[in-house]
Coordinates of C-alpha atoms in Angstrom, one line a residue:
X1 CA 0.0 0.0 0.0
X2 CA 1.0 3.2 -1.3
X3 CA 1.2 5.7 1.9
X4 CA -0.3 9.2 0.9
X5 CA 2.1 12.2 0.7
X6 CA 2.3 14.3 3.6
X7 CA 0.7 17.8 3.2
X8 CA 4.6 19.6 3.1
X9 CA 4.9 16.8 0.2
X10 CA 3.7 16.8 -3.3
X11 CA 2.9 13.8 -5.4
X12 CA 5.7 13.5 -7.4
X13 CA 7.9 13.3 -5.0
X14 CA 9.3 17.0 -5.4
X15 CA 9.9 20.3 -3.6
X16 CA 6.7 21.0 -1.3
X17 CA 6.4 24.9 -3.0
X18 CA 8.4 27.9 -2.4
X19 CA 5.4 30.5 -0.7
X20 CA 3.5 29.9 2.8
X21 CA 0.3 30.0 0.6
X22 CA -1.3 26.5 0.5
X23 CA -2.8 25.3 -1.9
X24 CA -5.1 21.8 -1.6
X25 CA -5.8 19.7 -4.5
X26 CA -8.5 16.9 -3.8
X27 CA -7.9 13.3 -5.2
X28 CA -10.9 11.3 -5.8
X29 CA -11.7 7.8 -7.4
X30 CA -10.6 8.2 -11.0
X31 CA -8.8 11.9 -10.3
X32 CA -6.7 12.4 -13.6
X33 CA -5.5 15.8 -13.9
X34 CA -4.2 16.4 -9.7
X35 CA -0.7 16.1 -10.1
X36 CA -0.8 18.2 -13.1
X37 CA -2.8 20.6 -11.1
X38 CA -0.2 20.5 -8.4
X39 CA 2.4 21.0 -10.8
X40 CA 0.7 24.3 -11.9
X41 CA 0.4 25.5 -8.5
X42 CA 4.1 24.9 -7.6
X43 CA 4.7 27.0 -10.9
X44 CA 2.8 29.9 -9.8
X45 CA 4.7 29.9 -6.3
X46 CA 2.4 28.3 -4.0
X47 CA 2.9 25.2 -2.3
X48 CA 0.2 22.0 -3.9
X49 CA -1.4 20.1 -0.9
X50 CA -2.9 16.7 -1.2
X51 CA -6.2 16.3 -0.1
X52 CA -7.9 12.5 0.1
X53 CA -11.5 12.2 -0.6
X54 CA -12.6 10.2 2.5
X55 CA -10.8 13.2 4.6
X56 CA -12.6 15.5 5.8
X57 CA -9.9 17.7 7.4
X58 CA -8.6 20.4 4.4
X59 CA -5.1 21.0 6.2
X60 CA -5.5 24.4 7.3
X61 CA -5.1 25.4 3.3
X62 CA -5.7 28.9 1.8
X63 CA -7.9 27.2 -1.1
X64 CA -8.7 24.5 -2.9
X65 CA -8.9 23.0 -6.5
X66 CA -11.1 20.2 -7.2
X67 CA -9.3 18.2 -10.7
X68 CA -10.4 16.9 -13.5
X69 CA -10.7 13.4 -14.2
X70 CA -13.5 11.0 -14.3
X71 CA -14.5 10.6 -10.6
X72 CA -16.2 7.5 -9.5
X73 CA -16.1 6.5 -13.5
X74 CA -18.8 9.3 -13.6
X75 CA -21.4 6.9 -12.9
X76 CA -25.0 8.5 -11.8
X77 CA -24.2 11.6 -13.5
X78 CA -20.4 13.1 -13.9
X79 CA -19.6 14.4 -10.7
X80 CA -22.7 13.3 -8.3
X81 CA -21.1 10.8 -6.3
X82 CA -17.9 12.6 -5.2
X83 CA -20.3 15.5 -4.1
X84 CA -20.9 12.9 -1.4
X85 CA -17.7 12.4 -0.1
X86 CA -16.5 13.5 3.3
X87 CA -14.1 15.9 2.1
X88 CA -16.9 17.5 0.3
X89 CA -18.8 17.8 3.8
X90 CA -15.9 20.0 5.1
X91 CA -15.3 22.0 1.4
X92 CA -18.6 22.8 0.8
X93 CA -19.2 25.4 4.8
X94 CA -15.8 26.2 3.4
X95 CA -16.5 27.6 0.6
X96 CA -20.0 29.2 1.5
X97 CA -17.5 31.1 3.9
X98 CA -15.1 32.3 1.8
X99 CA -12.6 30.0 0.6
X100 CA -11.6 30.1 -2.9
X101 CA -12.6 26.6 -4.6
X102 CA -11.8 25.8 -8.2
X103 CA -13.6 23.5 -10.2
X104 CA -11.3 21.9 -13.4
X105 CA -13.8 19.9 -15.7
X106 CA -15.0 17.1 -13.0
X107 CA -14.3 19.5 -10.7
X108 CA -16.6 21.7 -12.0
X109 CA -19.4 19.1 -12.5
X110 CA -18.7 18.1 -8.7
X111 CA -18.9 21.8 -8.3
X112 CA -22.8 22.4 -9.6
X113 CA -23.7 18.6 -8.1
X114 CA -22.7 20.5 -4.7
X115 CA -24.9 23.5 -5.4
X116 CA -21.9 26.0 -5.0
X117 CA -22.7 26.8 -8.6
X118 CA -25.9 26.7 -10.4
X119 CA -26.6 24.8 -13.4
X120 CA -25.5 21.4 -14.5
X121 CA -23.3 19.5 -17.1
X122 CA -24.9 16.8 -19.4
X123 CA -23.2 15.0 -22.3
X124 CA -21.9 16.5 -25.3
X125 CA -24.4 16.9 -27.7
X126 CA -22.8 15.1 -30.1
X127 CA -22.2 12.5 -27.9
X128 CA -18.5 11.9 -28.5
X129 CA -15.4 12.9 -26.4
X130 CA -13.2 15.8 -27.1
X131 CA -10.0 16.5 -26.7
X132 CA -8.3 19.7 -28.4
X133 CA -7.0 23.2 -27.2
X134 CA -9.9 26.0 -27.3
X135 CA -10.0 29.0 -27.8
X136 CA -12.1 30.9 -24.8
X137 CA -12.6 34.8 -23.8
X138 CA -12.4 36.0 -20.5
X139 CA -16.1 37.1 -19.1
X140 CA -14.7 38.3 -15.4
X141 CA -11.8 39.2 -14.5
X142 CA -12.8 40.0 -11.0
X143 CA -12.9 36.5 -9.3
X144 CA -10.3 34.9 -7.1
X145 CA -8.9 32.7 -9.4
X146 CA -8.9 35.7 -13.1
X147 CA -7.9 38.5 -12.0
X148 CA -4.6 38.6 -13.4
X149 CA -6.9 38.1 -16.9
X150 CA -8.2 40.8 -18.4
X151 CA -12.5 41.4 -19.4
X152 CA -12.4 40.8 -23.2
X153 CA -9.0 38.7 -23.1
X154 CA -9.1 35.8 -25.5
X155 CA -6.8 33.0 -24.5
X156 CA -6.2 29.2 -25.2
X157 CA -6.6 26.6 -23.1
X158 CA -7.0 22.8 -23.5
X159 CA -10.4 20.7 -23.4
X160 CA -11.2 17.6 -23.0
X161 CA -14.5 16.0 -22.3
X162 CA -17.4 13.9 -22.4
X163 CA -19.8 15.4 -20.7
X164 CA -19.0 19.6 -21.0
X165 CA -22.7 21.1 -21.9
X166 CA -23.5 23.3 -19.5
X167 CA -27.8 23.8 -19.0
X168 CA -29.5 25.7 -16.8
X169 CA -32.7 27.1 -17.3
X170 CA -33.5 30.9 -19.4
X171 CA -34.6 32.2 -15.9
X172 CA -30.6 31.1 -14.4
X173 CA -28.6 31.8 -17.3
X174 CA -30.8 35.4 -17.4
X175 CA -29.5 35.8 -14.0
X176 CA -25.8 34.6 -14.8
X177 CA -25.8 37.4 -17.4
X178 CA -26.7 40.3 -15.7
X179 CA -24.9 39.6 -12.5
X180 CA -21.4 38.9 -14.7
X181 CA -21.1 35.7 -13.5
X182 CA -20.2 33.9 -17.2
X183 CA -16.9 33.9 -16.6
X184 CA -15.9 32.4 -19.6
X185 CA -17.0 31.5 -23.1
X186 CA -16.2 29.7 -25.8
X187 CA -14.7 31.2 -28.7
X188 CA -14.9 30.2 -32.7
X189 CA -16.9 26.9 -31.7
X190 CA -18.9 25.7 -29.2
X191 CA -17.3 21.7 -28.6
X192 CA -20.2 20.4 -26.7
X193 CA -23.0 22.3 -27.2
X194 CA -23.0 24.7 -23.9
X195 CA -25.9 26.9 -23.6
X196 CA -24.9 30.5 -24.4
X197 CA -21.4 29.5 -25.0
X198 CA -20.5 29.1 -21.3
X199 CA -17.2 27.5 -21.0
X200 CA -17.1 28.7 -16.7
X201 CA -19.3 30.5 -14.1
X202 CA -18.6 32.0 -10.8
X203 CA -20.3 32.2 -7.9
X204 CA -22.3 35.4 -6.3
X205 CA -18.9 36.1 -4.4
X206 CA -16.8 35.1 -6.9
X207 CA -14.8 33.1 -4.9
X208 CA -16.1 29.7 -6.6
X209 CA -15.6 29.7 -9.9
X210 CA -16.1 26.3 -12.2
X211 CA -14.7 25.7 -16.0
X212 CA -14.3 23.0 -18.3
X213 CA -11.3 23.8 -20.0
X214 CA -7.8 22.5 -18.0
X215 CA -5.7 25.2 -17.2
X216 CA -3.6 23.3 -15.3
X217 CA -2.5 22.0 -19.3
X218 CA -1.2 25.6 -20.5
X219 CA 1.4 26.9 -17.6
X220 CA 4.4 26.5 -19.3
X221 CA 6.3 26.6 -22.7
X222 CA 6.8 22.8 -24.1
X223 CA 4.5 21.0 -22.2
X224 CA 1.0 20.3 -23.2
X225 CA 0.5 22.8 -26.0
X226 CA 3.0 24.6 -25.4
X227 CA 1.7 28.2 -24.2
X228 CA 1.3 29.2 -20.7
X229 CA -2.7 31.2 -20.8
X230 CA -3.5 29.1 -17.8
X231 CA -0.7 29.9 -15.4
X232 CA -3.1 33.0 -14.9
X233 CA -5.5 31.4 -12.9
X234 CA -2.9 30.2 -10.4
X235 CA -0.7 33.2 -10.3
X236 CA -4.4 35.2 -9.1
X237 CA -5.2 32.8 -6.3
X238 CA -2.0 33.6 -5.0
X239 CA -2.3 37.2 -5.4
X240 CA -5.4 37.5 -4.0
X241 CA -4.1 35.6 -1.2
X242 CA -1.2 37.3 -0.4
X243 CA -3.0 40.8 -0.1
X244 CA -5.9 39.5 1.5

């Protein structure tokens, strides 16, 4: 049995960060994308925490960033079963409170399962997976985790999903609009058939804020494809962090 890292460890095995700002990163069944995601935050400066589903203790961390993956095999619905487990318990009084949470793709499924943002993901509407880097502009630069984006900024990120329509109903989406909480949309195509675009939302205290894209993909040169758009939503945690 593999022993779980310890929270001044990563999982790979490297440096635990170089900043006091913690950062947790929660691993569920079928979790893909959390050591990249802890990769990303150890770029922007922070230091990545591991976080175990059946926990409910957060480690004392400044925020947290729920990965993307295929949780539980998304059976049920993508995401509704991990919005069950015990960490979620803890994360979602957290987050009602104040602490910034990020949703990543299952994340963000897990994310509107939990309530903390409205809405829900279904299947692509043309029913196969997709994988390719998108093009998206930036809705709201004003949450926790954009603002070192800029309102109107178009940037490119990777996707990759089965499940990545979001729906709500005209009387939600009405409401998302006019309180700026679209905080991203999709740009040139829409891959899965997303009402009005929407690629992310945030919540009412922008705190919370859900996407499909993976930023955690596009943080530096060489390595996934190759540009570094994403690093921005890591470098504004921290920021907003550090002055807080």
């Amino acid at each position: 049995m593999t022993a779980r890292p310890s929270p001044t460890s990563t999982l790979d095995g490297g440096p635990a960060g170089r900043g006091n700002t913690r950062i947790g990163v929660v691993t569920f069944p079928g979790s893909l994308d959390d050591r990249d995601t802890q990769r990303a935050i150890r770029r922007a400066g922070a230091e990545p925490v591991a976080l175990w589903h059946r926990d409910r203790d957060l480690k004392q961390v400044d925020a947290v960033v729920l990965p993307g993956g295929f949780s539980y095999g998304d059976y049920l619905r993508a995401g509704a079963i991990s919005r069950f487990s015990p960490v979620m318990e803890t994360l979602i009084d957290q987050a009602r409170a104040g602490l910034p949470v990020l949703g990543i793709c299952n994340g963000f499924q897990v994310l509107t399962e939990a309530h903390l943002l409205p809405g829900a993901m279904l299947g692509n509407n043309h029913l196969h997976f997709i994988c390719r880097e998108q093009k998206l502009r930036v809705e709201n630069a004003e949450t926790a985790w954009t603002a070192d984006y800029t309102a109107g900024q178009e940037i490119h990120i990777p996707l990759k999903n089965m499940d990545g329509r979001y729906v709500a109903d005209e009387r939600t989406l009405d409401m998302l609009e006019a309180e700026g909480r679209v905080a991203f949309r999709y740009l040139g195509m829409n891959p899965n058939g997303s009402l009005r675009d929407i690629a992310g939302i945030t919540n009412e205290a922008g705190n919370v804020v859900g996407l499909m894209p993976h930023p955690e993909h596009a943080v530096e040169p060489g390595i996934g494809t190759g540009g570094t758009d994403g690093l921005g939503f890591f470098t504004s945690i921290l920021k907003k962090l550090v002055n807080l």
